[in-house]
Coordinates of C-alpha atoms and ligand atoms in Angstrom, one line a residue:
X1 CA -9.3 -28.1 0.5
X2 CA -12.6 -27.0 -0.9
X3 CA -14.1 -24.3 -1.2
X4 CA -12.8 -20.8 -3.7
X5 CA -9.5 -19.6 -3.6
X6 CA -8.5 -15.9 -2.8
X7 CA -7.2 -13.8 -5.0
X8 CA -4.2 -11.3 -3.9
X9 CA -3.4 -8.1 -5.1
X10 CA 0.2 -6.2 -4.4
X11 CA 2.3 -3.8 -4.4
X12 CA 5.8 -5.3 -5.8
X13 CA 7.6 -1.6 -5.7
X14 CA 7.9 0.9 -3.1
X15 CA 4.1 1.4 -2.7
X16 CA 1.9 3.6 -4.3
X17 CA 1.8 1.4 -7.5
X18 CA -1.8 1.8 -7.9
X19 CA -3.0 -0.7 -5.9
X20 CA -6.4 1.6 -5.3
X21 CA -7.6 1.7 -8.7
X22 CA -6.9 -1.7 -9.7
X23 CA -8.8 -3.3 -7.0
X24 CA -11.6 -0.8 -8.0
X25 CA -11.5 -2.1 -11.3
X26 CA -11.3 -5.9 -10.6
X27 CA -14.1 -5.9 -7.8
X28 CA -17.0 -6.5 -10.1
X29 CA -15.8 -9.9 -10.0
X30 CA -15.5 -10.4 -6.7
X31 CA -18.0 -10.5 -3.7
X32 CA -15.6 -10.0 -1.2
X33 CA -12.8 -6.8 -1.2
X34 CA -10.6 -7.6 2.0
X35 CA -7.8 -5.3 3.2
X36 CA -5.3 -7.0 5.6
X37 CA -2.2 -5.3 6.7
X38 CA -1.1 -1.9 7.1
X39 CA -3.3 0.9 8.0
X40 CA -3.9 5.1 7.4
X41 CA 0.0 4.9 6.0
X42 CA -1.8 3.6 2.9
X43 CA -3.3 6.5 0.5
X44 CA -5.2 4.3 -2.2
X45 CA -6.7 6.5 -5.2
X46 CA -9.6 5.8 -7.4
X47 CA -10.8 8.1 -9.8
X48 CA -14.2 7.3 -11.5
X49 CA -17.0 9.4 -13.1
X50 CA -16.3 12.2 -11.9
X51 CA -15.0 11.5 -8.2
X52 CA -11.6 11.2 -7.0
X53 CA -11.6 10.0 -4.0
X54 CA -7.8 8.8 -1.7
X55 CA -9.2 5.6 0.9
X56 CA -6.9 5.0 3.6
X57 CA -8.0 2.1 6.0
X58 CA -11.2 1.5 4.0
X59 CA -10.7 -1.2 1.0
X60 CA -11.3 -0.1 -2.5
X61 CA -14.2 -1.9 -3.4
X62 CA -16.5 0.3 -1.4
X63 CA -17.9 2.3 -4.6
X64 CA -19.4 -0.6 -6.1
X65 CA -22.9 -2.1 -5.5
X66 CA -23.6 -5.3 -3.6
X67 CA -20.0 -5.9 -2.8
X68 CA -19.1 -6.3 0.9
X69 CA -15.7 -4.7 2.4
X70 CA -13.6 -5.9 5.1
X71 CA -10.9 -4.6 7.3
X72 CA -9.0 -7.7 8.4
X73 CA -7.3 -9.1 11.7
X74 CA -3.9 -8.0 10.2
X75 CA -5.0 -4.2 9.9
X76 CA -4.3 -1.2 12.5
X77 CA -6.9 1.3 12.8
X78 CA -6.8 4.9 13.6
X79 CA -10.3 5.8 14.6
X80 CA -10.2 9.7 14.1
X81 CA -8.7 9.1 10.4
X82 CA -11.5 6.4 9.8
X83 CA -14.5 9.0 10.8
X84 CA -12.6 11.4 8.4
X85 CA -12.7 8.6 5.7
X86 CA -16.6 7.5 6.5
X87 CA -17.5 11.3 6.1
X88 CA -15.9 12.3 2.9
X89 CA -17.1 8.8 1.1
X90 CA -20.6 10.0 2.5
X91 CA -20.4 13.4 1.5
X92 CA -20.3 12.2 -2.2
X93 CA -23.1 9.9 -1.4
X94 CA -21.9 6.6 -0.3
X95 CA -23.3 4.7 2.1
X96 CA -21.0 2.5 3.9
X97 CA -23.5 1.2 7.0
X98 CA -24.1 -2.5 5.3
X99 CA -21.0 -2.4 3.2
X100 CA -18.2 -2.6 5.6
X101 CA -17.1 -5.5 8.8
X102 CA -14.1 -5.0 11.1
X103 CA -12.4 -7.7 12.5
X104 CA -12.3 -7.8 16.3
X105 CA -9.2 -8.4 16.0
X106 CA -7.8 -5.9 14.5
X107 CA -5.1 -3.4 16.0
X108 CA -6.6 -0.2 17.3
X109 CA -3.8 2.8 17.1
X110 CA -4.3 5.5 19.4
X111 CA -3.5 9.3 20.0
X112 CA 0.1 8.0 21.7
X113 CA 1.0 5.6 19.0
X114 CA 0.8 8.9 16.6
X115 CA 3.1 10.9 19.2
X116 CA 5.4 8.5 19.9
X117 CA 6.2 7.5 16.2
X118 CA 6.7 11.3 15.4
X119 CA 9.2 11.3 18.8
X120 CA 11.1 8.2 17.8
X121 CA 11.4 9.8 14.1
X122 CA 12.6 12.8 15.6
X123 CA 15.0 11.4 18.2
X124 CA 16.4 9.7 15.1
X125 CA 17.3 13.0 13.2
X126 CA 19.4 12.3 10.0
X127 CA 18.9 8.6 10.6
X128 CA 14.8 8.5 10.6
X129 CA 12.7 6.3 8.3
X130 CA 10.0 9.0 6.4
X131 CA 7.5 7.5 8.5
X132 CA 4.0 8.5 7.6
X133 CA 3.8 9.6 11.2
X134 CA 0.5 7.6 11.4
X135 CA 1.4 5.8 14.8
X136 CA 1.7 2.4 13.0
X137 CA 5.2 1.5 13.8
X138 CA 4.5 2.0 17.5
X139 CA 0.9 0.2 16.9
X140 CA 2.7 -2.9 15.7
X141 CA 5.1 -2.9 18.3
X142 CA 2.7 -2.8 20.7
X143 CA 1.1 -5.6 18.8
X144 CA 4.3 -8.3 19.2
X145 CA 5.3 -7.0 22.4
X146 CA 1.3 -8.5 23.8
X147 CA 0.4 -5.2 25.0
X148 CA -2.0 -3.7 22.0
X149 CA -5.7 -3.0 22.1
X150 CA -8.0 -4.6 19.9
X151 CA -10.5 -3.6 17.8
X152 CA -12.7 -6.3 20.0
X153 CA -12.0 -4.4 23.5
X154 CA -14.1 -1.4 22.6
X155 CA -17.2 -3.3 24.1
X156 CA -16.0 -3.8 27.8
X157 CA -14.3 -1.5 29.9
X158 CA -12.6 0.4 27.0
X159 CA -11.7 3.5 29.0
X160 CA -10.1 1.8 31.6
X161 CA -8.2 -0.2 29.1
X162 CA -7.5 2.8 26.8
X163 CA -6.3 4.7 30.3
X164 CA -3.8 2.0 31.1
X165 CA -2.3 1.8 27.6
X166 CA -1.8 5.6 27.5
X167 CA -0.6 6.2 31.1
X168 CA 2.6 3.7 29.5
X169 CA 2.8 5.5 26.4
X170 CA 3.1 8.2 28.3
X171 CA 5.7 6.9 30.4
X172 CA 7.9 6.5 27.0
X173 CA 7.2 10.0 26.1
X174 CA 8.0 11.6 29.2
X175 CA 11.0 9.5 30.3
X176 CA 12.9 8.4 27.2
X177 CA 12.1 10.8 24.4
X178 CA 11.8 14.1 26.5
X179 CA 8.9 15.1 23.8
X180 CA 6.5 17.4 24.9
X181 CA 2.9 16.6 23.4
X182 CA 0.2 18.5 25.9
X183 CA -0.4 21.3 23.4
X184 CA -1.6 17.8 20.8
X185 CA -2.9 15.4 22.9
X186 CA -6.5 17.1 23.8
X187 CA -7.3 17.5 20.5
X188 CA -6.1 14.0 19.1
X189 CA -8.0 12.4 21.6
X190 CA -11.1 14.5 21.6
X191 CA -11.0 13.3 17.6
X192 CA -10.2 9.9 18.2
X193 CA -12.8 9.3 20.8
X194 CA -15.3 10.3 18.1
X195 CA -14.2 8.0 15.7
X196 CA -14.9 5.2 18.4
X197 CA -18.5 6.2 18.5
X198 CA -18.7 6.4 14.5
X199 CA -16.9 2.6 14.7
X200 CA -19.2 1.4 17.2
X201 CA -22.0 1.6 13.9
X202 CA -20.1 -0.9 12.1
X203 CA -20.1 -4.7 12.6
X204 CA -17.3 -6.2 14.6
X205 CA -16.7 -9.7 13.7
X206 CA -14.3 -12.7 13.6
X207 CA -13.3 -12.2 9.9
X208 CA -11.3 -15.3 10.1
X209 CA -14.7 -17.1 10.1
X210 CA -16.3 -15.3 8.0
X211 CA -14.1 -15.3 5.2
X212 CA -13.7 -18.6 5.2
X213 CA -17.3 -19.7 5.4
X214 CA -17.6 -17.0 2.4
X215 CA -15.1 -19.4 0.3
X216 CA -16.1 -22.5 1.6
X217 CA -20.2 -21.3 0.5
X218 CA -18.8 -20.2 -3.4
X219 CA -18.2 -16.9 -2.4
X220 CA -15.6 -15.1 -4.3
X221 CA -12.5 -12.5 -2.5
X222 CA -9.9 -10.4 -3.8
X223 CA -7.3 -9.4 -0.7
X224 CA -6.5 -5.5 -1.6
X225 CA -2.8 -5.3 0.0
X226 CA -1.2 -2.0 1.2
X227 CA 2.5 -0.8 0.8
X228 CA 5.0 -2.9 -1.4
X229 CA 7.2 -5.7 -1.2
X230 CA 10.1 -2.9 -1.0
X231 CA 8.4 -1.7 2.0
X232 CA 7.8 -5.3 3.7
X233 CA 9.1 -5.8 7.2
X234 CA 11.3 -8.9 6.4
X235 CA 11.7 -8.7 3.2
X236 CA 12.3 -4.9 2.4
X237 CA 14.9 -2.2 2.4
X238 CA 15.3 -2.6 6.7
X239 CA 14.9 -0.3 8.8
X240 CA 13.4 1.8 6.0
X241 CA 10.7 -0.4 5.7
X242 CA 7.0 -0.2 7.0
X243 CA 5.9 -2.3 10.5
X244 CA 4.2 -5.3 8.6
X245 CA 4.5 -7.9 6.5
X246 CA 3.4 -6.3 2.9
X247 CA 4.0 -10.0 0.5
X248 CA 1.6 -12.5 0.1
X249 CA 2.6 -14.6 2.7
X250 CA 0.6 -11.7 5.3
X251 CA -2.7 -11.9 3.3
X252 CA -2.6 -15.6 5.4
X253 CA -1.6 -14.3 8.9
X254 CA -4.0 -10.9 8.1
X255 CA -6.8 -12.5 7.1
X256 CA -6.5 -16.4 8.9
X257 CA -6.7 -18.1 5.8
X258 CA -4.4 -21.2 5.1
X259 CA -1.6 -21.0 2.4
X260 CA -3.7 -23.4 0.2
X261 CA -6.5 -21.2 0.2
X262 CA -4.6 -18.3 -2.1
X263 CA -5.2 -18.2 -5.9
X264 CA -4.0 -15.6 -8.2
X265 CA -0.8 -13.5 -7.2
X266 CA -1.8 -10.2 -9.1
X267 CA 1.6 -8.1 -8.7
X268 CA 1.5 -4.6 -9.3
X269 CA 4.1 -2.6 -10.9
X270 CA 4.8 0.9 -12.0
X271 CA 6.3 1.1 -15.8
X272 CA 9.1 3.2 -14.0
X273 CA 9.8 3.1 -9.6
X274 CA 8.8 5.9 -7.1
X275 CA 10.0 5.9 -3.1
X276 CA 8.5 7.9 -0.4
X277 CA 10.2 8.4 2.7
X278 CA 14.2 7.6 3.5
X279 CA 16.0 4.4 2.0
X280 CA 18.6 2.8 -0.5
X281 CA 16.9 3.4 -4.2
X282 CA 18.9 2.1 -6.8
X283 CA 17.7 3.8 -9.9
X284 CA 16.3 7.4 -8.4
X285 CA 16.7 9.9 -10.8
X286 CA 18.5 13.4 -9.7
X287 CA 18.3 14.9 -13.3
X288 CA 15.5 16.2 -15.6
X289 CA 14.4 12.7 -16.2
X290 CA 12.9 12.1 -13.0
X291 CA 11.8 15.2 -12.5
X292 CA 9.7 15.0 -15.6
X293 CA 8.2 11.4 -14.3
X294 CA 7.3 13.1 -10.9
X295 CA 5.3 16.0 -12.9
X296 CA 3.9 14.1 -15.6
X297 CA 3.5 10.9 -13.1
X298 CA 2.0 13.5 -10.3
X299 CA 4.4 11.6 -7.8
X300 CA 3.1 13.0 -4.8
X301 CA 2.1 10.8 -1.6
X302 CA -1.6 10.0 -1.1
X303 CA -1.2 10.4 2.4
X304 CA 1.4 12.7 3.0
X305 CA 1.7 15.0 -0.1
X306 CA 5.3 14.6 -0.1
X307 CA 7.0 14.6 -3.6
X308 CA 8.0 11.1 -4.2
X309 CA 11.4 9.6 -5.5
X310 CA 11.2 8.8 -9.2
X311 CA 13.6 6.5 -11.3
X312 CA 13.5 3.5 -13.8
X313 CA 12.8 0.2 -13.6
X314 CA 14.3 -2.2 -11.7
X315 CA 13.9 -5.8 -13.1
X316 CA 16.4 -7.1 -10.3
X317 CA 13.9 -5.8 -7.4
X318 CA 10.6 -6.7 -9.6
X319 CA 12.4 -10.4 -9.7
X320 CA 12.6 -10.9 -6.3
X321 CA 9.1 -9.5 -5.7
X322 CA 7.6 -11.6 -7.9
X323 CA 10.1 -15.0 -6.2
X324 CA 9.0 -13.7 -2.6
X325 CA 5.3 -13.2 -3.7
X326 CA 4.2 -16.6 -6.5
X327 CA 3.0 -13.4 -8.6
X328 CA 0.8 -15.4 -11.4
X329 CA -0.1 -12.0 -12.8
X330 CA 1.5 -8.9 -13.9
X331 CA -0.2 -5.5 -13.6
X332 CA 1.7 -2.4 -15.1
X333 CA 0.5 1.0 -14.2
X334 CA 1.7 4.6 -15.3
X335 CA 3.0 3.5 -19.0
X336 CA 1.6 6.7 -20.0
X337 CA 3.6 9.1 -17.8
X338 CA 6.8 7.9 -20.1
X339 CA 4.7 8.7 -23.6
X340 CA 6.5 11.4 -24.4
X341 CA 10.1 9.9 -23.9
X342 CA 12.9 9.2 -26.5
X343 CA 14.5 6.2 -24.6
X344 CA 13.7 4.7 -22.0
X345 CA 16.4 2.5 -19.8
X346 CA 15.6 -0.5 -17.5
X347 CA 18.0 -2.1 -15.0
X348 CA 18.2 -5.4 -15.7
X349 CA 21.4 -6.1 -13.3
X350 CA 23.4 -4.6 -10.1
X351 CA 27.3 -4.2 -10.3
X352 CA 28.5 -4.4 -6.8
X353 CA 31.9 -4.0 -6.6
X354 CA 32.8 -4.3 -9.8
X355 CA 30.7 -8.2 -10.1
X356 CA 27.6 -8.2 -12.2
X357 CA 24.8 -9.8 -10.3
X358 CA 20.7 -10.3 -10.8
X359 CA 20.8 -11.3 -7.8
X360 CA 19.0 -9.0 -5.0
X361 CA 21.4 -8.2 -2.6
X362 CA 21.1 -8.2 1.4
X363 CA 21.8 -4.6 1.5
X364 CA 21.4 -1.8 -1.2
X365 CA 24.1 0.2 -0.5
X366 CA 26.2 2.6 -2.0
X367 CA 28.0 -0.1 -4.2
X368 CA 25.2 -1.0 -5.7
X369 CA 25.2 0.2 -9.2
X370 CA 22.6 -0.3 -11.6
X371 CA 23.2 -1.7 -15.1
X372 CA 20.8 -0.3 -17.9
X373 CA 19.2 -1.7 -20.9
X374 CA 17.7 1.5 -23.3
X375 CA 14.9 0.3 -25.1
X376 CA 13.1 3.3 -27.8
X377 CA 10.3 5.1 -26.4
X378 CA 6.8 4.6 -27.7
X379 CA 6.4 8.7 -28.3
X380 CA 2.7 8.4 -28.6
X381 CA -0.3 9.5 -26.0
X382 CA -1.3 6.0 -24.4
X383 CA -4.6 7.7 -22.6
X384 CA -7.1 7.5 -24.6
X385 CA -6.6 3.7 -25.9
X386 CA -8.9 1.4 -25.3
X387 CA -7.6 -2.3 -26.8
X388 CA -4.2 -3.9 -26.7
X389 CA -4.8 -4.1 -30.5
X390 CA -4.1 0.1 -30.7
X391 CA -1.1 -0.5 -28.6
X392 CA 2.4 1.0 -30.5
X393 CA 4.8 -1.4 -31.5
X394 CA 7.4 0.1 -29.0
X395 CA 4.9 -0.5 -26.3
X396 CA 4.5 -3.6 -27.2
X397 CA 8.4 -4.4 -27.2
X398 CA 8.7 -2.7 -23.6
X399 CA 6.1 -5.2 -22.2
X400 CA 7.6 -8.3 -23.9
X401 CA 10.9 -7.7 -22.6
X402 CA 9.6 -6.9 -19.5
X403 CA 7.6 -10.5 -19.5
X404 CA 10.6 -12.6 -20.9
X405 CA 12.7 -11.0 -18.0
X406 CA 10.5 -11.7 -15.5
X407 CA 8.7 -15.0 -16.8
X408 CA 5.3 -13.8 -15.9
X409 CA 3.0 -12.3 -18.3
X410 CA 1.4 -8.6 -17.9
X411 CA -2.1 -9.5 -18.5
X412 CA -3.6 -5.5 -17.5
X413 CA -1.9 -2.2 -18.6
X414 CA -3.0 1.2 -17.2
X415 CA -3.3 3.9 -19.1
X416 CA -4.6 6.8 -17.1
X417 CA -5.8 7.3 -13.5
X418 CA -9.3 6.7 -14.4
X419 CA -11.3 3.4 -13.9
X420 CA -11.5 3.3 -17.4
X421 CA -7.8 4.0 -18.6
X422 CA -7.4 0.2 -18.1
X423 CA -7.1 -2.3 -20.9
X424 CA -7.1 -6.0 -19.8
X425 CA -5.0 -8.4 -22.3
X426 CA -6.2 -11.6 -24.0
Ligands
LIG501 P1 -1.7 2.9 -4.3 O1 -1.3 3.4 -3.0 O2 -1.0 1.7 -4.8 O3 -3.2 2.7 -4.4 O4 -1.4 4.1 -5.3 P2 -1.6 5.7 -5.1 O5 -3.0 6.0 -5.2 O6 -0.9 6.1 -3.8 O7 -0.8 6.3 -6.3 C1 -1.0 6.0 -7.6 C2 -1.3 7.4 -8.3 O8 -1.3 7.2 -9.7 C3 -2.7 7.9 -8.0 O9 -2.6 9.3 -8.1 C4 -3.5 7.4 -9.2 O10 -4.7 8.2 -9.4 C5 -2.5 7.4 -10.3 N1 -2.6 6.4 -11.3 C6 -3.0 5.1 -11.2 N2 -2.9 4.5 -12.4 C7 -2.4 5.4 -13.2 C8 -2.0 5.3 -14.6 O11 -2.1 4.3 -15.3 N3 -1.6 6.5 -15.2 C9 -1.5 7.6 -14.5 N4 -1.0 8.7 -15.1 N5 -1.8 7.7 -13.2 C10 -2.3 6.6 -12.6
LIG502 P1 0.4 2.6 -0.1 O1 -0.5 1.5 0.4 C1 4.3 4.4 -0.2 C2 6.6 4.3 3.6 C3 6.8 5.6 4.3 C4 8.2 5.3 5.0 C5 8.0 3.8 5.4 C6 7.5 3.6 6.8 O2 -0.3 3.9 -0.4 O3 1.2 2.1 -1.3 P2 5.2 4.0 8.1 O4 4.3 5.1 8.2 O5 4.6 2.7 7.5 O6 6.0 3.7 9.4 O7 6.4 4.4 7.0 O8 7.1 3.3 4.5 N1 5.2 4.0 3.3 C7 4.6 4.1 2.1 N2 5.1 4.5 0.9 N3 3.1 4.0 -0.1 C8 2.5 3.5 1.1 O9 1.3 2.9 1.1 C9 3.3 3.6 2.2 N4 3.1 3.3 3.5 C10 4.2 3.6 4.2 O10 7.0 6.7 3.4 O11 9.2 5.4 4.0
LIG503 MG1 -0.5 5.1 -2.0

């Protein structure tokens, strides 16, 4: 095939690995910054001079000159949340007007995909997921089941089709969950109609085509994914998973680009795990320990500002991450939050009843138990380094056995939350 390859960034965790700042960092060398799957459930931080700012549907390498952004086929959109996202990006002075395409065919969720996810999560009681209550489970559905609006319908009769959508949704709400949404719905939809007219300032287009006319001309993409492998529909934790497929495999059916076409697998990792939201965790940490990594780690959701699950590192669940995902690259993030620890443990196996496995298991129940490795903590503040050279020694060693367990080599470390708390490898 000619033309450039894409490159593909992941989550290979839970979520929230850091996917946001890395794709900041990387998009200098890129033309192209392409999301492709999930939606406003992502909460993607980037912290430069100055600025912190938490991008939701909007890809991450928006804050750099000359670069152009786009929200692939594979995506689902909340209007209202993007208008919130295009005015705080402006009200530090970005500009996103000649930055930024669509793709037509991208999954529109409305005010009744919101309402019905939070009525199925509530009809589920102890049993619920931790949805982000952003609609997208219900926007997805809608998606397989042929009966979703498009990104692409907004041009011709949209309120008749929007009209016809709802008047089912609402059909659901009244008849099977019994939920009562008249005192939310004005106001959702008075919101979400706005968005539509801030949308209707961006170019739609067929990103399919022009993605891969962009590769075939020399052009250069990085595909900015959302959630984790953890979190992937077929692949994760079900039913506590997300309504998409998170792994690598999606930046094809997101985007419409052909297997060949993908490059580097850059696979994102937390030195430790976090977990938003319900769902078998292996290593979560009840004690001291994990509280300390959610306070020093400032594990709290993006999106949601829930306090997020903390525990070590699982090398059985990176492994099949990196299997279900070609990863060609390791990134680890957060190595700082553990600076100040003694020892530090890693699973590098599962006993389930009783039989040592590294095997990841169809279900992670309660017989799951994780079997540690303690390696010596590096006990020195990682933050302000700036070369692999300053790296300590104990560092050093947690990285190499993390690469010789894995086969794949760590080529960035992150340091900090800042664009410059990065330090590539040689
Ligand atoms: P994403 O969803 O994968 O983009 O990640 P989130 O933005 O949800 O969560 C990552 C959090 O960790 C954010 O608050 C980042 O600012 C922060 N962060 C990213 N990298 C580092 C790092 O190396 N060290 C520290 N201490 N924080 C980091
Ligand atoms: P980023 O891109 C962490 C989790 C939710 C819940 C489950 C299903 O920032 O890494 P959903 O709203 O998708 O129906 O929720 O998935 N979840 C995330 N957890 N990071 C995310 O995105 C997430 N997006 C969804 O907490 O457990
Ligand atoms: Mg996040």
């Amino acid at each position: 095939m000619n033309g450039n390859k894409v490159d593909v960034l992941l989550g290979l965790q839970w979520g929230d690995e850091g996917k946001g700042k890395v794709v900041d960092v990387l998009t200098p060398g890129y033309d192209i910054i392409a999301r492709f799957q999930g939606g406003p459930n992502a909460g993607h931080t980037l912290e430069f001079n100055g600025i912190k700012q938490v991008l939701h549907t909007i890809p991450s390498g928006i804050f750099r000159e000359d670069k152009m952004n786009i929200i692939g086929n594979g995506v689902v959109l909340d209007p209202a949340i993007f208008k919130k996202e295009i005015e705080s990006i402006s009200r530090i002075g970005f500009d996103l007007s000649e930055k930024l395409l669509i793709s037509k065919k991208a999954h529109l969720i409305l005010p009744t995909h919101r309402l019905l996810d939070a009525a199925s999560e509530s009809a589920k009681g102890d049993t619920k997921i931790g949805s982000t209550l952003k609609g997208i489970g219900p926007t997805y559905r809608d998606k397989i089941g042929r009966e979703g609006l498009r990104i692409g319908d907004i041009c011709e009769n949209f309120e008749e089709k929007y009209n016809a959508h709802k008047k089912q949704h609402l059909l659901q709400l009244d008849n099977f969950y019994h939920y009562n949404y008249s005192d939310q719905l004005p106001q959702l939809e008075k919101e979400w109609f706005e968005g539509i007219e801030i949308l209707k300032k961006f170019e739609f287009v067929d990103s399919e085509n022009y993605l891969n006319n962009a590769l075939n001309a020399g052009k250069t993409v990085i595909a900015e994914g959302a959630q984790g492998t953890m979190l992937d529909i077929d692949f994760g934790s079900y039913p506590f998973v997300t309504s998409s497929n998170t792994i690598c495999a999606g930046a094809c059916t997101g985007m419409g680009l052909a297997p060949q076409r993908i490059g580097n697998v850059y696979g994102i990792f937390k030195a430790y795990c976090t977990r938003v939201g319900m769902g078998p965790f292996p290593t979560e940490l009840f004690d001291e320990t994990g509280h300390l990594l959610r306070d020093r780690g400032n594990e709290y959701g993006a999106t949601t500002g829930r306090p997020r699950r903390c525990g070590w590192l699982d090398l059985v669940a990176l492994n099949y991450s990196i299997m279900i995902n070609g990863v060609t690259d390791l990134i680890m993030m957060k190595a700082d939050v553990m600076d100040e620890f003694d020892t530090i443990k890693i699973c590098t196996a599962y006993k389930i009843n009783g039989k040592e496995t590294t095997e990841f298991p169809y279900e992670l129940n309660e017989n799951v138990e994780p079997v540690y490795t303690e390696l010596p903590g590096w006990k020195t503040d990682l933050t302000e380094l700036t070369s692999e050279e300053q790296f300590p020694i104990k560092l050093k060693e947690y990285i190499k056995f993390i690469e010789e367990q894995t086969g794949v080599s760590i080529s960035i470390v992150s340091v900090g939350p800042n664009r410059k708390q990065t330090i590539v490898r040689k």
